Structures are given as C-alpha cells and as structure tokens.
Short mmCIF file of C-alpha atoms and ligand atoms in Angstrom, two decimals:
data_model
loop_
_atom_site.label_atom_id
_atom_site.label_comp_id
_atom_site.label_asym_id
_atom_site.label_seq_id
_atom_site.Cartn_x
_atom_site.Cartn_y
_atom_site.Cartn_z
CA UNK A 1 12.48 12.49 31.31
CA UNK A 2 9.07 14.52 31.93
CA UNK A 3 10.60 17.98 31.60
CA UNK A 4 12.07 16.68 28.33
CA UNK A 5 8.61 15.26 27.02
CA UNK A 6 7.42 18.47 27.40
CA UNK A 7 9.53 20.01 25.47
CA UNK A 8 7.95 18.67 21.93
CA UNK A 9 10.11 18.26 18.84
CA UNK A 10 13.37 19.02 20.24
CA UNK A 11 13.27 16.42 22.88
CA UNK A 12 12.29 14.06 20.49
CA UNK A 13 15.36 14.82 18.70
CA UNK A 14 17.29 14.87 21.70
CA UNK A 15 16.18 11.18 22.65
CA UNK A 16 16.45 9.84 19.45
CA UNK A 17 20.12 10.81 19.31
CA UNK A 18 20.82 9.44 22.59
CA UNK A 19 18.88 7.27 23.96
CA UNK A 20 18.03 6.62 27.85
CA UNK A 21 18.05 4.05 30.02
CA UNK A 22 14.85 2.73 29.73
CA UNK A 23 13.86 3.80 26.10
CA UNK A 24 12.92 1.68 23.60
CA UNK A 25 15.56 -0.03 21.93
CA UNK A 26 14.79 -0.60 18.02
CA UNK A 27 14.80 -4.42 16.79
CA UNK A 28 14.87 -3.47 13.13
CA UNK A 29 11.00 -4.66 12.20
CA UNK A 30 8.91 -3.91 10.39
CA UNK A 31 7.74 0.13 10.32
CA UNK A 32 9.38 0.01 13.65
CA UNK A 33 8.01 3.07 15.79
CA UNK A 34 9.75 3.42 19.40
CA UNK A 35 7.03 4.89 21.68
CA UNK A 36 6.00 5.36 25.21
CA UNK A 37 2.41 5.82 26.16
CA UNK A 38 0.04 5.57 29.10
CA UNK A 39 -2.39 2.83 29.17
CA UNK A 40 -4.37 0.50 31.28
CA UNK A 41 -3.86 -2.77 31.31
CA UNK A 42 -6.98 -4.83 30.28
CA UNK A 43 -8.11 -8.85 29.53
CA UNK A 44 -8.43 -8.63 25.83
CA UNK A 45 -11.26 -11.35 26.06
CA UNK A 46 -13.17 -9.16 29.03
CA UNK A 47 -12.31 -5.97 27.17
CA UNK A 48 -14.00 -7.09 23.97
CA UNK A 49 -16.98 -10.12 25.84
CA UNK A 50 -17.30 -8.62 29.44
CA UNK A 51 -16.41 -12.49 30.82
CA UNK A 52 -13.83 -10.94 32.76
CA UNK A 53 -12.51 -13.09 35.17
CA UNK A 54 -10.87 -11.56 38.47
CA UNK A 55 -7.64 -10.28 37.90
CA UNK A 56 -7.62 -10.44 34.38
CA UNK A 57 -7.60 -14.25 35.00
CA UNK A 58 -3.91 -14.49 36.83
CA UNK A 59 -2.01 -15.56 34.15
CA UNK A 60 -4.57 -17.03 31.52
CA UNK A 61 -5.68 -14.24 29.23
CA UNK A 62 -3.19 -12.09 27.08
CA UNK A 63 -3.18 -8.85 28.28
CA UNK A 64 -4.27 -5.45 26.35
CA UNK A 65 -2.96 -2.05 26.44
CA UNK A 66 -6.23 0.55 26.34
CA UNK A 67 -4.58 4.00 25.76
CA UNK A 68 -6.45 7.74 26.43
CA UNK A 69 -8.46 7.57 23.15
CA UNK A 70 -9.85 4.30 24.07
CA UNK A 71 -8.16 2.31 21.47
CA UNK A 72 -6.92 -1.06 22.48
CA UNK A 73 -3.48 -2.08 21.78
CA UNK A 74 -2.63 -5.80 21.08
CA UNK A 75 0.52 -6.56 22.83
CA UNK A 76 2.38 -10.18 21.31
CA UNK A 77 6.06 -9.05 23.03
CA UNK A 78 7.98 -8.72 26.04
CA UNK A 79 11.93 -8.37 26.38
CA UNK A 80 13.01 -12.15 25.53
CA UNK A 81 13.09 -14.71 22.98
CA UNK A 82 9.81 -16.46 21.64
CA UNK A 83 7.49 -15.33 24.80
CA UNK A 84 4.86 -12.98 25.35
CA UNK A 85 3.86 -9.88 27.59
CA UNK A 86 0.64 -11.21 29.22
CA UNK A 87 3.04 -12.66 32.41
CA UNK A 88 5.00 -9.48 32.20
CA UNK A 89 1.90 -6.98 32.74
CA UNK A 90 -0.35 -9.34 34.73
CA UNK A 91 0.69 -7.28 38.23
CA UNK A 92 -0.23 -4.39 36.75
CA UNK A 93 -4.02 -5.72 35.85
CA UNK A 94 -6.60 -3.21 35.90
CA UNK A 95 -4.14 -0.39 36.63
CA UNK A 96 -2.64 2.46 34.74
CA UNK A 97 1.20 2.08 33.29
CA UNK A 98 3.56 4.22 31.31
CA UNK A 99 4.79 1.05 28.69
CA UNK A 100 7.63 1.53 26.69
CA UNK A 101 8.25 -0.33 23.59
CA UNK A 102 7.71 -0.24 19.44
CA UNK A 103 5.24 -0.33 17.66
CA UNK A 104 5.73 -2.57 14.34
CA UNK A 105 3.17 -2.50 11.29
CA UNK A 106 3.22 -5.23 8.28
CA UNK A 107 1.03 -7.35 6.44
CA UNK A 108 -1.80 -5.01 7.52
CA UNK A 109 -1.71 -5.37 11.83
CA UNK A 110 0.19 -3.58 13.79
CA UNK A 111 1.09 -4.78 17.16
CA UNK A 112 3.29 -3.79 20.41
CA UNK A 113 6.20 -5.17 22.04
CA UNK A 114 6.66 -4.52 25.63
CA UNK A 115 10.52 -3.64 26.64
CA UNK A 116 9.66 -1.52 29.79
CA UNK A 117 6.75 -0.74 32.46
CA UNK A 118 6.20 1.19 35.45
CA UNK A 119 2.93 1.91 37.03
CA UNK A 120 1.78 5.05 36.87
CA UNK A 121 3.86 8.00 36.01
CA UNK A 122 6.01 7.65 39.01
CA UNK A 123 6.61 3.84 39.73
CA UNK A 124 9.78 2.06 39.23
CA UNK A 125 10.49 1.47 35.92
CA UNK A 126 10.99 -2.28 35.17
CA UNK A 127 12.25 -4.67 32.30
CA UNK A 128 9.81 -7.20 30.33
CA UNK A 129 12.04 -9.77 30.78
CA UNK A 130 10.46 -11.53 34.21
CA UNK A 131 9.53 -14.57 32.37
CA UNK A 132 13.21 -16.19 32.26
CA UNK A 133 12.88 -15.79 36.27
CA UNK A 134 9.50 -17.09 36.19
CA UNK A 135 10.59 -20.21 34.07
CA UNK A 136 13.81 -20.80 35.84
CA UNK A 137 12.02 -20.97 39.60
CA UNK A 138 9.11 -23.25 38.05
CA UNK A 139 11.83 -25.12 36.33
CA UNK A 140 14.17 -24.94 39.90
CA UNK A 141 17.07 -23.98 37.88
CA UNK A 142 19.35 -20.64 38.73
CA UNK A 143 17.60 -17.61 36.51
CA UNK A 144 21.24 -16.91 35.23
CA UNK A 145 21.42 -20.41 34.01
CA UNK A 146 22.31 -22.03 30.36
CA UNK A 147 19.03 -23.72 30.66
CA UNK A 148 16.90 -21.00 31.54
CA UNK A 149 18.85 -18.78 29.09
CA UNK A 150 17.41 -21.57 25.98
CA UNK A 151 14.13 -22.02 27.97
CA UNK A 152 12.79 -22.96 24.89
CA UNK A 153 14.74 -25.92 24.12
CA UNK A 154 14.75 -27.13 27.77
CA UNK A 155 11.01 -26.43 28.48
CA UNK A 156 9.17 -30.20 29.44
CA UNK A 157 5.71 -29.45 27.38
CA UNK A 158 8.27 -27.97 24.46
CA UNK A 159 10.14 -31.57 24.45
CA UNK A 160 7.22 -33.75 25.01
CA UNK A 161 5.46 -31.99 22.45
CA UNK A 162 8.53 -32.59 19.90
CA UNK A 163 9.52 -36.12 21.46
CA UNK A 164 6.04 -36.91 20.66
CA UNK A 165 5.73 -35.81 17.06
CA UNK A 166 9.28 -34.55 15.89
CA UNK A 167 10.67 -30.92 15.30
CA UNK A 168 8.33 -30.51 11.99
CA UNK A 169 5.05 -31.92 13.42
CA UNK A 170 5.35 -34.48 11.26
CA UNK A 171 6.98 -37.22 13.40
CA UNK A 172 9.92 -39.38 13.83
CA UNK A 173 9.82 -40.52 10.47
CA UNK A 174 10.03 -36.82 8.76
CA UNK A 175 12.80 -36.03 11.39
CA UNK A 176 14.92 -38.95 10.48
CA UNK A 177 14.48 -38.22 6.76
CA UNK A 178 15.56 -35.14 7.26
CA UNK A 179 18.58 -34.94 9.55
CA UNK A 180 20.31 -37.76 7.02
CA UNK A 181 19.45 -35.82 4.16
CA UNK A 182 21.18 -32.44 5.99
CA UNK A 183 23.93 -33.87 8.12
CA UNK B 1 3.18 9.63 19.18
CA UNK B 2 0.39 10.25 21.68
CA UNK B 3 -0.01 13.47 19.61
CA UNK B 4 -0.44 11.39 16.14
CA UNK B 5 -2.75 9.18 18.07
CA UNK B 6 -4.90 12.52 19.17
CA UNK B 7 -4.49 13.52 15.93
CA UNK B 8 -6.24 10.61 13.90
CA UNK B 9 -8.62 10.43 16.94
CA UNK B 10 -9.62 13.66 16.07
CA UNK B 11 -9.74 12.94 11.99
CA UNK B 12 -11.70 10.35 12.69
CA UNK B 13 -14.37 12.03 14.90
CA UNK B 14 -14.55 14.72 12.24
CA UNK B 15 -14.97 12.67 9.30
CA UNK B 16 -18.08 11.78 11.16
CA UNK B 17 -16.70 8.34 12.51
CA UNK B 18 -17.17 6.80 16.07
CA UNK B 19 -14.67 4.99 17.92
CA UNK B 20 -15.51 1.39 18.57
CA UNK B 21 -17.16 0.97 21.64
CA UNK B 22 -15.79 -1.39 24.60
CA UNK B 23 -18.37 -4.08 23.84
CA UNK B 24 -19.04 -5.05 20.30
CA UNK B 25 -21.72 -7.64 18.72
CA UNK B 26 -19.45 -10.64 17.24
CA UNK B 27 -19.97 -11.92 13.94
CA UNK B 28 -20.69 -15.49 13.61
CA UNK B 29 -18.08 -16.94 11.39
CA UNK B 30 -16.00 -20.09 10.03
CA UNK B 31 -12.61 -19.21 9.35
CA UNK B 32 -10.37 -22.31 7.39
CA UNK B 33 -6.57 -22.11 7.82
CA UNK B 34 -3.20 -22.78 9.48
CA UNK B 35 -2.40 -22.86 12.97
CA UNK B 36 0.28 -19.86 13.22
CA UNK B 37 2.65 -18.12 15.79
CA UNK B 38 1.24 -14.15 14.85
CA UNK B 39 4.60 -12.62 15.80
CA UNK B 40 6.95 -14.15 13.76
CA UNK B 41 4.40 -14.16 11.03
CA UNK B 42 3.68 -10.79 11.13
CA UNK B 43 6.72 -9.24 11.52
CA UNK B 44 8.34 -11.65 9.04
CA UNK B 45 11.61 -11.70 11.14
CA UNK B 46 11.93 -15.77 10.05
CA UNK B 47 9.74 -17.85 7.71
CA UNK B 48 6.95 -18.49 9.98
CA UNK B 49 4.55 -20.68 8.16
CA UNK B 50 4.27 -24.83 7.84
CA UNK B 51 6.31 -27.75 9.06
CA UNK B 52 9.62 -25.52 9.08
CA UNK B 53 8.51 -23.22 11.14
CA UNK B 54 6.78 -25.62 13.59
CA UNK B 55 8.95 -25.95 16.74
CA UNK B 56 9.48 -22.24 16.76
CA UNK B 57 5.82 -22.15 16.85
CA UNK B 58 5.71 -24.21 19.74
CA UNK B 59 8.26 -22.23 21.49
CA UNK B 60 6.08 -19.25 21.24
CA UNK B 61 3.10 -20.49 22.05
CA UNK B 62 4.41 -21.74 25.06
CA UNK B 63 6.08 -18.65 26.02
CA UNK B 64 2.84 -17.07 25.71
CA UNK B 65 3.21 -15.19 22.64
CA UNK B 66 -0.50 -15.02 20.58
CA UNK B 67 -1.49 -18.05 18.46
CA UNK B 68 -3.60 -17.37 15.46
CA UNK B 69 -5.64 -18.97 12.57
CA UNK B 70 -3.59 -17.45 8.99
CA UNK B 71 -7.18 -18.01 7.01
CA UNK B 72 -6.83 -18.87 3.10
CA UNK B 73 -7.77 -15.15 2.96
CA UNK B 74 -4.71 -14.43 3.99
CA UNK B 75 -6.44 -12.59 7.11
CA UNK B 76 -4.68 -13.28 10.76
CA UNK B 77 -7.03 -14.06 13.57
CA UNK B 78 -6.00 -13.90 16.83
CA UNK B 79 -7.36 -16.99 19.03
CA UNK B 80 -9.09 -15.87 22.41
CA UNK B 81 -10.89 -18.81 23.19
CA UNK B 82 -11.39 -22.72 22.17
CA UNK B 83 -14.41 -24.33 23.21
CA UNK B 84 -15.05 -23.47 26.70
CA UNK B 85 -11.58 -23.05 27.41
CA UNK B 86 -10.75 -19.29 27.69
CA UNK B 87 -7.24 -19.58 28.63
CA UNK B 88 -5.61 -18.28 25.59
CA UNK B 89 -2.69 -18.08 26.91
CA UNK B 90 -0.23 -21.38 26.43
CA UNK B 91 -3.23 -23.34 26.44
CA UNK B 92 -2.10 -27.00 25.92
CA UNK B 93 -5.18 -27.35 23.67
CA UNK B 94 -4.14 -25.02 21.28
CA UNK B 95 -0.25 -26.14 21.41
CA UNK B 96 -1.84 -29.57 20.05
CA UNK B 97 -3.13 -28.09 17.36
CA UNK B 98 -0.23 -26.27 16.36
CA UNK B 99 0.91 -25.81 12.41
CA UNK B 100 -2.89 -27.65 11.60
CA UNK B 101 -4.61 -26.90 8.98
CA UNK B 102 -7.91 -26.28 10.87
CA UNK B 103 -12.17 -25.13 9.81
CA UNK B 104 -13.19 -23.45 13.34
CA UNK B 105 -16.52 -21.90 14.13
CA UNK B 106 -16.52 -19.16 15.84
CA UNK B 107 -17.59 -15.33 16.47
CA UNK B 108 -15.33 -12.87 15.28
CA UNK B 109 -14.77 -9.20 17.14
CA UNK B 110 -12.69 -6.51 15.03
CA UNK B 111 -11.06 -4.13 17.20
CA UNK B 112 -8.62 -1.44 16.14
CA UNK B 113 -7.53 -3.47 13.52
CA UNK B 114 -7.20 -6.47 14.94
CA UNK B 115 -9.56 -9.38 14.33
CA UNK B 116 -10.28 -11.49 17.43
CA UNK B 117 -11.02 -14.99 17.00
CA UNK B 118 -13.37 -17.12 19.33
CA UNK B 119 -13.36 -20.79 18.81
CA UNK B 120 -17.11 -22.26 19.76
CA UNK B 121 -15.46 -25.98 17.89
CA UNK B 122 -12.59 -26.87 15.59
CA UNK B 123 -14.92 -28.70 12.32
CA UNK B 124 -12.44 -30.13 11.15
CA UNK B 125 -8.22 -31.00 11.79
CA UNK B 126 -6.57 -31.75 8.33
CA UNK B 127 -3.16 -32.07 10.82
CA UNK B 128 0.44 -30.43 9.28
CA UNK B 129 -0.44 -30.43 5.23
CA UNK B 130 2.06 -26.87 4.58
CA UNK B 131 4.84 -29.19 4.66
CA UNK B 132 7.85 -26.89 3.39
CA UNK B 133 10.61 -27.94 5.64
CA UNK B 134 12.87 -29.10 2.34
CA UNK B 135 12.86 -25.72 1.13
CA UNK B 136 13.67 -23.61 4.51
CA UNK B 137 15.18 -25.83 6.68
CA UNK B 138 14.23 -25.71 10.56
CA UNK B 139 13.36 -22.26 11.69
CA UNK B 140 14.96 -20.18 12.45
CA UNK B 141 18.20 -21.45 13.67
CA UNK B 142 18.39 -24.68 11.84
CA UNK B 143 18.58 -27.03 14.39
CU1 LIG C 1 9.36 -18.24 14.76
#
C-alpha cells in the first residue's frame, strides 16, 4: 500500500481498478470522492471553543478530523446504518490516524464518512462499524443478532420516543390516520 | 487527494488568504428553522425533511450521527451545544426536539465550510409544523 502511494498517478489508477481490502468502498453520493488521509482526531467543540473536556469528552462530543493543512474535517459517518463516527474514533482521541473513507459534497457542505482507521501509519487497520458491538453488549444481545442488526428499531430511547409521540412526531392520532389510510 | 488539498492550500495562501485559525470569535446569532438529521439531508440519499422523515431522524440522532438546525435560509447548522449541555452527541435534549420547528440563540463559528451552531436557549418550539408525511410516506423504508 505505501510503495504504491508513492507511486502517483499510476497507483491511483491501479487502486481504482482494483480495489484493496481496506479501501474505500463508494456508496454512490453525492460528488463521492474515495480518499485516505492522515489526521488527528479532535473535539469539534474544543477544536473551535477551547472547552475541551479530557478525552475529547469519552463519548459526548462528535469527533473532528484536523488534516496537515490544518483544515478540520466534519465527520457525520461510520460503516453502519443511521449512526455516526464520534464512538468509532473516540480511542483514537488526540492521536494521529490514517482514515479511510469518501468524501461527499452537495447542497454546499461537504462532509466525511469514516469506513476504516488505524493509528498512525502502521497500526492495525480497523472497520467503523464498532457501534453494532457497542449497542448489542449495552443492549445484552449477541452482536451477530437480528436485533442488533435493526438496532434502530429495537433501540429503548428510539421506541419510547415513538411510543410516546408516534412514527411522524405527530402522535397516536396521525399514526392511526395514517396506517388505515395506507394498509 | 492530499495533493489537491496542498494544492488549494497553497492557492489560497497566494491569493493572499489565511487559513482559519484554531480558535475563532463566534458570531452572536438567532437562527429559525427545522430540527434535521444533516446526513440524510445533505446527501439527499432519502427525503429527509418534516414528519416523514421523523423516525429516521430519530434513528440517527441516536446513533450519533450530527443533528442540525435547516434555517429558512436554507443554511445547515450543525448543533454543538444546547444550553449548558455540551454533549452533542445523542443528547436526549436534542432527540426531544427533533423535526421542531425551533428560534435558537446562539453563537455561530464557520469553519472550513461548515457552520457550527451553539445553542445559549431555544426562543421558541413551534413543535412538528413540516407535516408532509401524505406525500412521501414514512422514510425511508415505509414502515
Ligand atoms: Cu434518514
């Protein structure tokens, strides 16, 4: 992989052809651009206030990628369905990574998904996709399982949140009017 | 890509431009608009706005994706911060707010094209008024 980045054009050609085991894989969005960069990995709040709690606040902050040029990158993806990278890069707080990923530009912004990380330019190279894992051992169901697979539908703030005012926000009512209208 | 990057680093430092530094002042602001999930606004990859799009919104604000304020000038802010609470990510206080149409106060950072919202007070709560679930269904999977 390094002797190949080093060889400019023609490796990029090389890799777009065939792609390796940890390279971005393209989702089809937006000005999709699949890249790999080194970065440290910052608290977006402390980065931009200084009210940086310690270790980028465990858990509570959304996480920033701040590249070689100083630019901070906004990162709103990891590997699965509807969840973010902030649990994905919190080990990695304060430290340099290689991320791989894509870029993806529209309606002005453009932001990062995260698909792989490794610390450093030598560390193990690892999947954004702990959070099914996470939720599963929180949850005390198996990390392979149906329910962790549709975390989203089995997640208890997700359900009280719709038990308490239906799937539109709008509550029971709207729900009711809805589902007989569309059954 | 790190070369582009260099590259417009470079433009930019010749056309006489500095970089932003790490700590900028905030502008004092009050930003009116809807409650939003950013990603699947952004990237347009479902319809991502109003009472269709609402559970999915809760989904990913749960999972920790970036909640935002879509502002009637059609500008996306990126929520860091509500009241004292600087948890921004999942916070339960924001997931109550969810699809809302919302007036915050707040101080607003810009950096590297993204604008950076920081709630001081949500001024007023209108609750879900983009109600468009007759036209697109539930998002995105209908159910
Ligand atoms: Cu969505």
């Amino acid at each position: 992989m390094k002797r190949a980045l080093t060889l400019g054009a023609l490796a990029l050609a090389f890799f777009a052809s065939q792609p390796a085991a940890q390279a971005a894989q393209g989702w089809g969005l937006p000005e999709e651009e699949e890249v790999r960069f080194d970065a440290t990995v910052v608290d977006v709040l402390c980065e931009l206030t200084g009210d940086c709690p310690d270790n980028c606040g465990n858990g509570t902050r959304q996480l920033g990628l701040l590249d070689g040029e100083g630019v901070l990158h906004f990162v709103h993806k990891n590997f699965t369905p509807f969840t973010g990278a902030s649990w994905e890069l919190q080990d990695f707080c304060g430290k340099m990574v290689t991320a791989d990923g894509l870029f993806t530009t529209n309606k002005g912004y453009r932001i990062f998904v995260l698909q792989f990380v490794r610390e450093g330019a030598d560390g193990k190279w690892q999947r954004a996709n702990r959070f099914t894992g996470q939720w599963a051992e929180k949850n005390g169901v198996a990390a392979d399982s149906k329910e962790a697979k549709q975390w989203f539908r089995n997640d208890p703030e997700v359900q009280r949140l719709i038990d308490e005012d239906g799937v539109f926000g709008l509550g029971a009512d709207a729900d009711k009017a809805y589902f007989e209208a569309n059954q | 890509m790190r070369q582009v990057t260099r590259l417009l680093a470079a433009g930019l430092l010749l056309a006489g431009l500095s970089l932003p530094a790490a700590a900028a002042t905030p502008e004092r602001v009050q930003v009116t608009g809807e409650v939003i999930d950013t990603w699947c606004y952004i990237t347009d990859i479902m319809f991502g706005e109003g009472s269709t799009h609402h559970q999915c919104a809760l989904w990913c604000a749960v999972g920790g994706i970036p909640v935002g304020v879509l502002g009637d000038d059609g500008e996306v802010y990126m929520v860091l911060k509500v009241g004292d609470d600087t948890t921004n990510v999942a916070n339960p206080a924001i997931l109550e707010i969810q699809t809302h149409r919302v007036s915050v106060d707040g101080d607003l950072y810009e950096r590297d094209g993204i604008k950076y919202l920081l709630i001081d007070q949500v001024v007023n709560d209108e609750g879900i008024v983009n109600v468009n679930h007759d036209d697109f269904g539930i998002q995105p999977f209908g159910e």
